[in-house]
């Protein structure tokens, strides 16, 4: 089955004089994915996101939304770039009304969206009186107006306290489960790992790698982390015909098994051999390890 | 258009100060225009005549449209600067960026700023006609000769406004663009005009200022019963001013299309 891309960039480049901020990046963002954009400071993340959102003009190259042109249909993309763009003298509700007018959406839905991000009690308060976390949530609320198909969030966790981070993370997961594609950049690797299904790693304006973080399943193999009190675990696992590799990593055993075997068939097999597992979790490459390896 | 007006209305409601200044300026102009009929002729001629131009029947003539349009020109800097400060808020708070990310075209984002400017020009032009009509209600002489002067005021204002907006779009800052505008219009262009001779025709503010001749000599001539030469709105200056306005708005638009916001 072909996965439809919501965004495709083709050799997109941005130069400022002799400095190349983004150099010939070609990226496809699959529909329904949570697409993480990672990179150290100055790697071109914000410039890249600015170009796909239409506010930074590419020097060369092109991009297309929904297999169309460089511009997207009104209301189908919501975005935040760098800090929240708010008028300090304008209240929260009017900010959302303004966005509703731009997107041609129903103004009456604004209060519901404020409620969704937990700002309904300050709807009439000026944005200038908000904390950074509240500003960030208001900007996300603004981006959510019109039920966009894609949400582009540049460092949306900046300035949020742990509760705020959890709320935004849950919101992203909820949006993804609703079928919204999320393109997110963040330097909080742990958070990226918790929400992303795909990764693009930038370094000095170049795309150095793209990864699919599809849990532990990468095509024909599945990686698992298991633990048992039984001393025969390692030997039993190695004798199983679907086992590709098994190695002891501290208190756990990391196992790679071959399709059609799965975590449940492994568990059944070990149960039949009289071994009870006390720990069985899918294993995926840590984003931090991937990031450090690719950007060193 | 309806959405653009709604959006700009939400912004305006949050920043009433600029429009309060513009409103006070318009009110001040109306008060001065009404009070002008009490202006003594002696103060213009140097003679000891204490009669006012109103009581002498000089303020109920078509010349009043020229007078009001000329005086309105004195207030244009306050209005232009207020509009520049207001428009600069969109850069300061990155509203253009937000609007475009949310699906507005660059055209819509650029031209939405002109909604209140066009509304002000229309309103002030109508006020000039109404005020002129009200003040000269008993007189009907020469009205048709002077009917173009309020339009000339609109064009004169549009030239300065378009320069101000262009500077604001180029610098993206209200303060620096205001300083450049004042330095150019008050110091640089008059010096260039003085040195340039025939090249004055390519200076936008010189041309826009030439649209409405100072009317005061006409009052003296009328009072003395002397014939005066009627000078209407010069067509060449009118056309050149329109071209300059379109050019400045066009350059601003072109720059806005290309700019990283």
Coordinates of C-alpha atoms in Angstrom, one line a residue:
Chain A
X1 CA 0.0 0.0 0.0
X2 CA 1.4 3.4 -0.9
X3 CA 1.5 5.9 1.9
X4 CA 0.3 9.3 0.7
X5 CA 2.6 12.2 1.6
X6 CA 1.1 15.4 3.0
X7 CA 4.3 17.2 2.3
X8 CA 7.1 16.6 -0.2
X9 CA 10.1 18.9 -0.5
X10 CA 12.5 18.7 -3.4
X11 CA 16.1 20.0 -3.0
X12 CA 14.8 22.9 -1.0
X13 CA 17.6 25.4 -0.2
X14 CA 17.8 28.7 1.7
X15 CA 20.8 30.9 1.4
X16 CA 21.5 34.1 3.3
X17 CA 24.3 35.7 1.3
X18 CA 27.1 33.1 1.3
X19 CA 25.7 31.3 4.3
X20 CA 23.5 28.2 3.5
X21 CA 21.0 27.7 6.2
X22 CA 19.2 24.8 4.5
X23 CA 21.0 22.8 1.7
X24 CA 19.0 20.8 -0.8
X25 CA 16.7 19.0 1.5
X26 CA 14.3 16.4 0.0
X27 CA 11.9 15.1 2.6
X28 CA 8.5 13.3 2.4
X29 CA 6.2 13.5 5.3
X30 CA 3.7 10.6 5.3
X31 CA 0.1 11.3 6.2
X32 CA -0.9 10.4 9.7
X33 CA 2.7 10.5 11.0
X34 CA 4.2 12.4 13.9
X35 CA 7.3 13.6 12.1
X36 CA 10.1 14.8 14.4
X37 CA 12.7 17.3 13.1
X38 CA 15.8 17.1 15.2
X39 CA 19.1 18.9 15.0
X40 CA 21.4 21.0 17.1
X41 CA 21.0 24.8 17.2
X42 CA 21.7 26.4 13.8
X43 CA 21.0 23.2 11.9
X44 CA 18.3 24.7 9.8
X45 CA 15.2 23.3 11.6
X46 CA 13.3 26.6 11.9
X47 CA 14.3 27.8 8.4
X48 CA 13.1 24.6 7.0
X49 CA 9.7 24.8 8.8
X50 CA 9.5 28.5 7.9
X51 CA 9.8 27.6 4.2
X52 CA 7.1 24.9 4.3
X53 CA 4.9 27.3 6.1
X54 CA 5.3 29.9 3.4
X55 CA 7.0 32.7 5.4
X56 CA 10.5 32.1 4.3
X57 CA 11.2 32.1 0.6
X58 CA 13.3 29.2 -0.6
X59 CA 16.4 30.3 -2.7
X60 CA 16.0 27.2 -4.8
X61 CA 14.0 24.0 -4.8
X62 CA 10.3 23.5 -4.1
X63 CA 7.8 21.9 -1.9
X64 CA 4.3 20.7 -2.3
X65 CA 1.5 20.2 0.2
X66 CA -1.1 17.5 -0.4
X67 CA 0.6 16.9 -3.8
X68 CA -0.4 20.3 -4.9
X69 CA 1.4 23.6 -5.0
X70 CA 3.6 25.6 -2.6
X71 CA 0.6 27.0 -0.8
X72 CA -1.9 24.9 1.1
X73 CA -5.7 25.1 1.2
X74 CA -6.9 27.5 3.8
X75 CA -7.3 26.0 7.2
X76 CA -5.6 22.7 6.3
X77 CA -2.3 23.5 8.0
X78 CA -1.8 25.0 11.5
X79 CA 1.6 26.2 12.6
X80 CA 3.7 27.8 15.3
X81 CA 7.2 29.0 14.4
X82 CA 9.7 30.0 17.1
X83 CA 7.9 31.9 19.8
X84 CA 4.1 32.3 19.8
X85 CA 3.0 35.2 17.6
X86 CA 0.5 37.1 19.7
X87 CA -0.6 40.7 20.2
X88 CA -0.1 41.5 23.9
X89 CA -3.0 44.0 23.9
X90 CA -5.5 41.4 22.4
X91 CA -7.3 39.0 24.5
X92 CA -7.1 35.2 24.0
X93 CA -10.6 34.8 22.5
X94 CA -10.0 37.6 20.0
X95 CA -6.8 35.9 18.9
X96 CA -8.7 32.8 18.1
X97 CA -11.5 34.8 16.4
X98 CA -8.9 36.4 14.2
X99 CA -7.6 33.0 13.2
X100 CA -11.1 31.7 12.6
X101 CA -11.7 34.6 10.2
X102 CA -8.4 33.9 8.3
X103 CA -9.3 30.2 8.0
X104 CA -12.9 30.9 7.3
X105 CA -13.9 28.7 10.3
X106 CA -16.8 29.0 12.7
X107 CA -16.1 31.7 15.3
X108 CA -18.3 29.9 17.8
X109 CA -15.9 27.0 18.1
X110 CA -13.2 29.3 19.6
X111 CA -14.3 28.8 23.2
X112 CA -14.3 25.0 22.8
X113 CA -10.8 25.1 21.6
X114 CA -9.7 27.4 24.5
X115 CA -11.3 24.8 26.8
X116 CA -9.3 22.1 25.0
X117 CA -6.0 23.8 25.9
X118 CA -7.2 24.8 29.3
X119 CA -7.4 28.5 28.7
X120 CA -11.2 29.0 28.8
X121 CA -11.0 30.7 32.2
X122 CA -8.7 33.4 30.8
X123 CA -10.5 33.9 27.5
X124 CA -11.0 37.7 28.0
X125 CA -7.5 38.2 29.5
X126 CA -4.9 40.0 27.4
X127 CA -2.2 37.8 25.9
X128 CA 0.4 40.1 27.3
X129 CA -0.5 39.0 30.8
X130 CA 0.1 35.3 30.0
X131 CA 3.0 33.2 31.1
X132 CA 5.2 31.7 28.4
X133 CA 3.4 28.4 28.9
X134 CA 0.0 30.0 28.5
X135 CA 1.2 31.8 25.4
X136 CA 2.4 28.6 24.0
X137 CA -0.9 26.9 24.6
X138 CA -2.8 29.8 23.1
X139 CA -0.6 29.6 20.0
X140 CA -1.4 25.8 19.8
X141 CA -5.1 26.6 20.2
X142 CA -4.8 29.1 17.3
X143 CA -3.1 26.4 15.2
X144 CA -6.0 24.0 16.0
X145 CA -8.7 26.3 14.7
X146 CA -10.4 24.8 11.6
X147 CA -9.4 21.2 12.4
X148 CA -6.2 21.3 10.3
X149 CA -5.0 18.1 8.6
X150 CA -1.4 19.0 9.4
X151 CA 0.1 20.8 12.4
X152 CA 3.6 22.2 12.2
X153 CA 5.0 22.9 15.7
X154 CA 8.4 24.5 16.1
X155 CA 9.7 23.9 19.7
X156 CA 6.1 23.7 21.1
X157 CA 7.4 22.6 24.5
X158 CA 9.6 25.6 25.1
X159 CA 8.7 27.3 28.4
X160 CA 6.3 24.7 29.5
X161 CA 6.4 23.1 33.0
X162 CA 6.3 19.3 33.3
X163 CA 2.5 19.3 33.5
X164 CA 2.4 21.6 30.4
X165 CA 4.8 19.3 28.6
X166 CA 2.6 16.3 29.4
X167 CA -0.5 18.1 28.3
X168 CA 1.0 19.0 25.0
X169 CA 2.4 15.6 24.5
X170 CA -1.1 14.0 25.2
X171 CA -2.6 16.6 22.8
X172 CA -0.2 15.6 20.1
X173 CA -0.9 11.9 20.6
X174 CA -4.6 12.6 20.6
X175 CA -4.3 14.6 17.4
X176 CA -2.2 11.8 15.8
X177 CA -4.8 9.3 16.8
X178 CA -7.4 11.5 15.1
X179 CA -5.5 11.3 11.9
X180 CA -3.8 14.7 12.1
X181 CA -0.2 14.7 10.7
X182 CA 2.1 16.5 13.2
X183 CA 5.5 17.9 12.2
X184 CA 7.4 18.8 15.3
X185 CA 10.8 20.1 16.1
X186 CA 12.1 20.0 19.6
X187 CA 15.4 19.7 21.4
X188 CA 13.8 17.7 24.2
X189 CA 14.8 14.3 22.7
X190 CA 12.9 12.3 25.3
X191 CA 9.7 14.0 24.3
X192 CA 10.3 13.5 20.6
X193 CA 10.9 9.8 21.3
X194 CA 7.6 9.6 23.2
X195 CA 5.4 11.0 20.4
X196 CA 7.2 10.6 17.0
X197 CA 6.7 7.9 14.4
X198 CA 9.3 9.4 12.0
X199 CA 12.5 11.4 12.4
X200 CA 14.5 13.7 10.3
X201 CA 17.9 14.7 11.6
X202 CA 19.5 17.9 10.5
X203 CA 23.1 19.1 10.9
X204 CA 24.5 22.3 9.6
X205 CA 21.8 22.8 7.1
X206 CA 21.9 19.2 5.8
X207 CA 19.5 16.3 6.2
X208 CA 21.8 13.6 7.6
X209 CA 19.3 10.9 8.2
X210 CA 15.6 10.0 8.2
X211 CA 14.3 7.2 10.4
X212 CA 11.1 5.4 11.0
X213 CA 10.4 4.9 14.7
X214 CA 7.8 2.3 14.2
X215 CA 7.9 0.9 17.7
X216 CA 10.1 -2.2 17.7
X217 CA 8.9 -3.4 14.3
X218 CA 11.2 -2.7 11.4
X219 CA 10.0 -4.7 8.5
X220 CA 10.8 -8.4 9.0
X221 CA 12.3 -8.2 12.5
X222 CA 11.1 -7.3 15.9
X223 CA 13.3 -6.2 18.8
X224 CA 12.3 -7.0 22.4
X225 CA 13.6 -6.5 25.8
X226 CA 12.8 -9.4 28.1
X227 CA 13.6 -10.6 31.7
X228 CA 13.0 -13.8 33.6
X229 CA 14.1 -15.4 36.9
X230 CA 14.8 -18.6 34.9
X231 CA 18.5 -19.2 34.2
X232 CA 17.7 -21.1 31.0
X233 CA 16.2 -18.1 29.3
X234 CA 19.2 -17.3 27.1
X235 CA 19.8 -20.9 26.0
X236 CA 16.0 -21.4 25.3
X237 CA 15.8 -18.3 23.3
X238 CA 18.8 -19.1 21.2
X239 CA 17.3 -22.5 20.3
X240 CA 14.1 -21.0 19.0
X241 CA 14.2 -21.0 15.2
X242 CA 12.8 -17.5 14.9
X243 CA 15.6 -15.9 17.0
X244 CA 18.0 -13.8 15.0
X245 CA 20.1 -12.7 17.9
X246 CA 20.0 -12.5 21.7
X247 CA 22.4 -10.7 24.0
X248 CA 22.5 -9.9 27.7
X249 CA 22.4 -6.2 28.4
X250 CA 22.7 -5.6 32.1
X251 CA 19.7 -7.3 33.8
X252 CA 17.8 -7.7 30.5
X253 CA 18.0 -9.8 27.4
X254 CA 17.7 -8.0 24.1
X255 CA 16.2 -10.3 21.5
X256 CA 15.7 -9.8 17.7
X257 CA 13.1 -12.2 16.3
X258 CA 12.2 -12.9 12.7
X259 CA 8.8 -12.5 11.1
X260 CA 6.2 -14.1 11.3
X261 CA 7.1 -14.5 15.0
X262 CA 6.0 -11.7 17.3
X263 CA 6.2 -10.8 20.9
X264 CA 3.1 -12.9 21.8
X265 CA 4.4 -16.0 19.9
X266 CA 7.7 -15.7 21.8
X267 CA 5.9 -15.4 25.0
X268 CA 3.8 -18.5 24.2
X269 CA 6.9 -20.4 23.2
X270 CA 8.7 -19.6 26.4
X271 CA 5.6 -20.4 28.4
X272 CA 5.5 -23.9 26.7
X273 CA 9.2 -24.3 27.8
X274 CA 8.2 -23.5 31.4
X275 CA 9.7 -20.0 31.4
X276 CA 7.7 -17.2 32.8
X277 CA 8.7 -13.6 31.7
X278 CA 8.7 -10.9 34.3
X279 CA 9.4 -8.2 31.7
X280 CA 8.5 -8.0 28.0
X281 CA 8.7 -4.6 26.1
X282 CA 9.2 -3.7 22.5
X283 CA 12.7 -2.2 22.0
X284 CA 13.4 0.7 19.7
X285 CA 16.5 2.6 19.0
X286 CA 16.7 5.5 21.4
X287 CA 16.3 8.8 19.7
X288 CA 19.1 10.2 21.8
X289 CA 21.4 7.5 20.6
X290 CA 20.4 8.1 17.0
X291 CA 20.7 11.8 17.3
X292 CA 24.1 11.7 19.0
X293 CA 25.4 9.2 16.5
X294 CA 24.2 11.2 13.4
X295 CA 25.2 14.6 14.6
X296 CA 28.6 13.9 16.1
Chain B
X1 CA -12.9 41.5 2.2
X2 CA -15.4 40.9 5.0
X3 CA -13.0 38.7 6.8
X4 CA -10.1 41.2 6.4
X5 CA -12.3 44.0 7.8
X6 CA -13.3 41.7 10.8
X7 CA -9.6 40.8 11.4
X8 CA -8.5 44.5 11.3
X9 CA -11.4 45.5 13.5
X10 CA -10.3 43.0 16.2
X11 CA -6.8 44.5 16.0
X12 CA -8.1 48.0 16.1
X13 CA -10.3 47.3 19.1
X14 CA -7.1 46.1 20.9
X15 CA -5.2 49.2 20.0
X16 CA -7.6 52.1 20.1
X17 CA -4.9 54.7 20.9
X18 CA -3.8 55.3 17.3
X19 CA -7.3 55.8 16.1
X20 CA -8.1 58.0 19.1
X21 CA -5.2 60.2 18.0
X22 CA -6.5 60.3 14.4
X23 CA -10.0 61.1 15.6
X24 CA -8.8 63.9 17.8
X25 CA -6.8 65.2 14.8
X26 CA -9.9 65.2 12.6
X27 CA -11.9 66.9 15.3
X28 CA -9.2 69.5 15.8
X29 CA -9.2 70.2 12.0
X30 CA -13.0 70.6 12.0
X31 CA -12.9 73.1 15.0
X32 CA -10.1 75.1 13.3
X33 CA -12.0 75.1 10.0
X34 CA -15.1 76.3 11.6
X35 CA -13.3 79.0 13.7
X36 CA -11.5 80.2 10.6
X37 CA -14.5 82.3 9.6
X38 CA -13.6 84.5 12.6
X39 CA -10.2 85.2 11.2
X40 CA -9.7 89.0 10.8
X41 CA -8.7 90.3 7.5
X42 CA -6.4 92.8 9.0
X43 CA -4.1 90.0 10.3
X44 CA -3.6 89.1 6.6
X45 CA -3.3 92.5 5.1
X46 CA -1.5 94.4 7.8
X47 CA -4.3 96.9 7.7
X48 CA -6.3 97.9 10.8
X49 CA -9.4 96.1 9.7
X50 CA -11.1 94.1 12.4
X51 CA -13.7 92.5 10.3
X52 CA -13.6 88.7 10.0
X53 CA -13.6 86.9 6.7
X54 CA -16.9 85.3 7.7
X55 CA -18.6 88.7 8.3
X56 CA -17.2 90.0 5.1
X57 CA -18.8 87.2 3.1
X58 CA -15.5 85.8 2.0
X59 CA -15.9 82.5 3.7
X60 CA -19.0 81.5 1.8
X61 CA -17.4 81.0 -1.5
X62 CA -16.0 78.0 -3.4
X63 CA -12.6 79.1 -2.2
X64 CA -13.5 77.5 1.1
X65 CA -12.9 74.1 -0.4
X66 CA -9.4 75.1 -1.4
X67 CA -8.9 76.6 2.1
X68 CA -10.1 73.5 4.0
X69 CA -8.2 71.1 1.7
X70 CA -5.0 73.2 2.2
X71 CA -5.4 73.4 6.0
X72 CA -6.1 69.6 6.2
X73 CA -2.7 69.2 4.7
X74 CA -1.1 70.5 7.9
X75 CA -2.6 67.6 9.8
X76 CA -1.4 64.8 7.5
X77 CA 1.8 64.1 9.4
X78 CA 0.1 63.2 12.6
X79 CA -2.3 60.9 10.8
X80 CA 0.4 59.3 8.6
X81 CA 2.6 58.6 11.7
X82 CA -0.3 57.1 13.6
X83 CA -1.0 54.8 10.8
X84 CA 2.6 53.8 10.5
X85 CA 2.8 53.1 14.2
X86 CA -0.3 51.0 13.9
X87 CA 0.8 49.1 10.8
X88 CA 4.2 48.4 12.4
X89 CA 2.5 46.4 15.1
X90 CA 2.0 43.6 12.6
X91 CA 5.8 43.4 12.2
X92 CA 6.5 43.9 15.9
X93 CA 4.2 41.0 16.9
X94 CA 4.9 39.0 13.8
X95 CA 1.2 39.1 12.7
X96 CA 2.1 38.9 9.0
X97 CA 3.9 35.7 9.8
X98 CA 0.9 34.3 11.8
X99 CA -1.6 35.3 9.2
X100 CA 0.3 33.7 6.3
X101 CA 0.9 30.5 8.3
X102 CA -2.8 30.4 9.0
X103 CA -3.6 30.5 5.3
X104 CA -3.9 34.1 4.3
X105 CA -2.1 35.1 1.1
X106 CA 0.7 37.6 1.1
X107 CA -1.6 39.9 -0.9
X108 CA -4.3 39.8 1.7
X109 CA -1.9 40.4 4.6
X110 CA -0.3 43.3 2.8
X111 CA -3.4 45.1 1.6
X112 CA -5.4 44.6 4.8
X113 CA -3.3 47.3 6.3
X114 CA -4.7 49.7 3.8
X115 CA -8.4 49.2 4.8
X116 CA -8.3 51.9 7.5
X117 CA -6.1 54.2 5.4
X118 CA -8.6 54.1 2.5
X119 CA -11.5 54.5 5.0
X120 CA -9.8 57.5 6.5
X121 CA -9.2 59.1 3.2
X122 CA -12.8 58.6 2.1
X123 CA -14.1 59.9 5.4
X124 CA -11.9 63.0 5.5
X125 CA -12.7 63.8 1.8
X126 CA -16.4 63.6 2.6
X127 CA -15.9 65.8 5.7
X128 CA -14.1 68.4 3.5
X129 CA -17.1 68.5 1.1
X130 CA -19.7 68.5 3.9
X131 CA -17.8 71.1 5.9
X132 CA -17.2 73.3 2.8
X133 CA -20.9 73.0 2.0
X134 CA -22.0 73.8 5.5
X135 CA -19.8 76.8 6.0
X136 CA -20.6 78.3 2.6
X137 CA -24.3 77.4 2.7
X138 CA -25.4 80.9 1.7
X139 CA -22.9 81.3 -1.1
X140 CA -22.8 79.3 -4.3
X141 CA -20.2 81.1 -6.4
X142 CA -17.4 79.2 -8.0
X143 CA -18.2 75.9 -6.4
X144 CA -17.5 73.8 -9.6
X145 CA -14.1 75.5 -10.0
X146 CA -13.0 74.3 -6.6
X147 CA -14.7 70.9 -6.4
X148 CA -11.5 69.0 -7.1
X149 CA -9.6 70.4 -4.1
X150 CA -10.8 67.8 -1.6
X151 CA -9.8 65.1 -4.1
X152 CA -6.4 66.8 -4.4
X153 CA -6.1 66.6 -0.6
X154 CA -6.8 62.9 -0.8
X155 CA -4.0 62.5 -3.3
X156 CA -1.6 64.7 -1.4
X157 CA -2.2 62.6 1.7
X158 CA -1.9 59.3 -0.3
X159 CA 1.6 60.3 -1.5
X160 CA 2.9 60.9 2.0
X161 CA 1.1 57.8 3.4
X162 CA 2.4 55.6 0.6
X163 CA 6.0 56.8 1.3
X164 CA 5.5 56.2 5.0
X165 CA 4.1 52.7 4.5
X166 CA 6.9 51.8 2.0
X167 CA 9.5 52.9 4.6
X168 CA 7.7 50.9 7.2
X169 CA 7.7 47.7 5.1
X170 CA 11.3 48.2 4.2
X171 CA 12.6 48.8 7.7
X172 CA 9.9 46.8 9.5
X173 CA 10.2 49.3 12.3
X174 CA 8.0 52.3 13.2
X175 CA 10.7 54.4 14.8
X176 CA 13.3 54.3 12.1
X177 CA 10.8 54.7 9.3
X178 CA 9.3 57.7 11.0
X179 CA 12.7 59.4 11.4
X180 CA 13.5 58.7 7.7
X181 CA 10.1 60.0 6.6
X182 CA 10.5 63.3 8.6
X183 CA 14.1 63.8 7.5
X184 CA 13.3 63.2 3.9
X185 CA 10.1 65.3 3.7
X186 CA 11.2 68.2 5.9
X187 CA 14.9 68.4 5.1
X188 CA 16.2 66.3 2.3
X189 CA 13.5 66.8 -0.4
X190 CA 13.3 70.6 0.0
X191 CA 17.1 70.8 -0.3
X192 CA 17.0 68.6 -3.4
X193 CA 14.2 70.6 -4.8
X194 CA 16.1 73.8 -4.3
X195 CA 19.2 72.4 -6.0
X196 CA 17.4 70.3 -8.6
X197 CA 15.7 73.1 -10.6
X198 CA 13.7 71.5 -13.4
X199 CA 14.1 68.0 -11.8
X200 CA 11.6 69.0 -9.2
X201 CA 9.0 67.3 -11.3
X202 CA 10.4 63.9 -10.2
X203 CA 10.1 64.7 -6.5
X204 CA 6.9 63.1 -5.1
X205 CA 6.3 65.5 -2.2
X206 CA 7.1 68.6 -4.2
X207 CA 4.5 67.5 -6.7
X208 CA 1.9 66.6 -4.0
X209 CA 2.4 69.9 -2.3
X210 CA 1.8 71.7 -5.6
X211 CA -1.7 70.2 -5.8
X212 CA -3.3 72.8 -3.5
X213 CA -2.0 76.4 -3.7
X214 CA -2.1 78.4 -0.5
X215 CA -5.4 80.3 -0.8
X216 CA -4.8 83.2 1.5
X217 CA -3.8 85.7 -1.2
X218 CA -7.2 85.1 -2.8
X219 CA -8.9 86.4 0.3
X220 CA -6.8 89.6 0.3
X221 CA -7.5 90.1 -3.4
X222 CA -11.3 89.4 -2.9
X223 CA -11.3 91.8 0.1
X224 CA -9.6 94.5 -2.0
X225 CA -12.0 93.9 -4.9
X226 CA -9.0 93.0 -7.0
X227 CA -9.2 90.4 -9.7
X228 CA -7.3 87.2 -9.0
X229 CA -6.1 84.5 -11.1
X230 CA -7.8 81.2 -10.5
X231 CA -5.5 78.3 -10.2
X232 CA -7.2 75.0 -9.9
X233 CA -5.6 71.6 -9.2
X234 CA -2.7 71.3 -11.7
X235 CA -3.3 68.2 -13.8
X236 CA 0.4 67.3 -14.2
X237 CA 1.0 67.3 -10.5
X238 CA -2.2 65.4 -9.9
X239 CA -1.2 62.6 -12.3
X240 CA 2.4 62.5 -11.2
X241 CA 1.3 62.2 -7.6
X242 CA -1.0 59.4 -8.5
X243 CA 1.8 57.6 -10.3
X244 CA 4.1 58.1 -7.3
X245 CA 1.4 56.7 -4.9
X246 CA 0.9 53.6 -7.1
X247 CA 4.7 53.2 -7.4
X248 CA 5.4 53.3 -3.7
X249 CA 2.5 50.9 -2.9
X250 CA 3.7 48.7 -5.7
X251 CA 7.3 48.6 -4.5
X252 CA 6.1 47.9 -0.9
X253 CA 4.0 45.0 -2.3
X254 CA 6.9 43.6 -4.4
X255 CA 9.2 43.7 -1.4
X256 CA 6.5 42.1 0.8
X257 CA 6.1 39.3 -1.7
X258 CA 9.8 38.5 -1.6
X259 CA 10.5 39.1 2.0
X260 CA 11.2 36.5 4.7
X261 CA 8.7 37.4 7.4

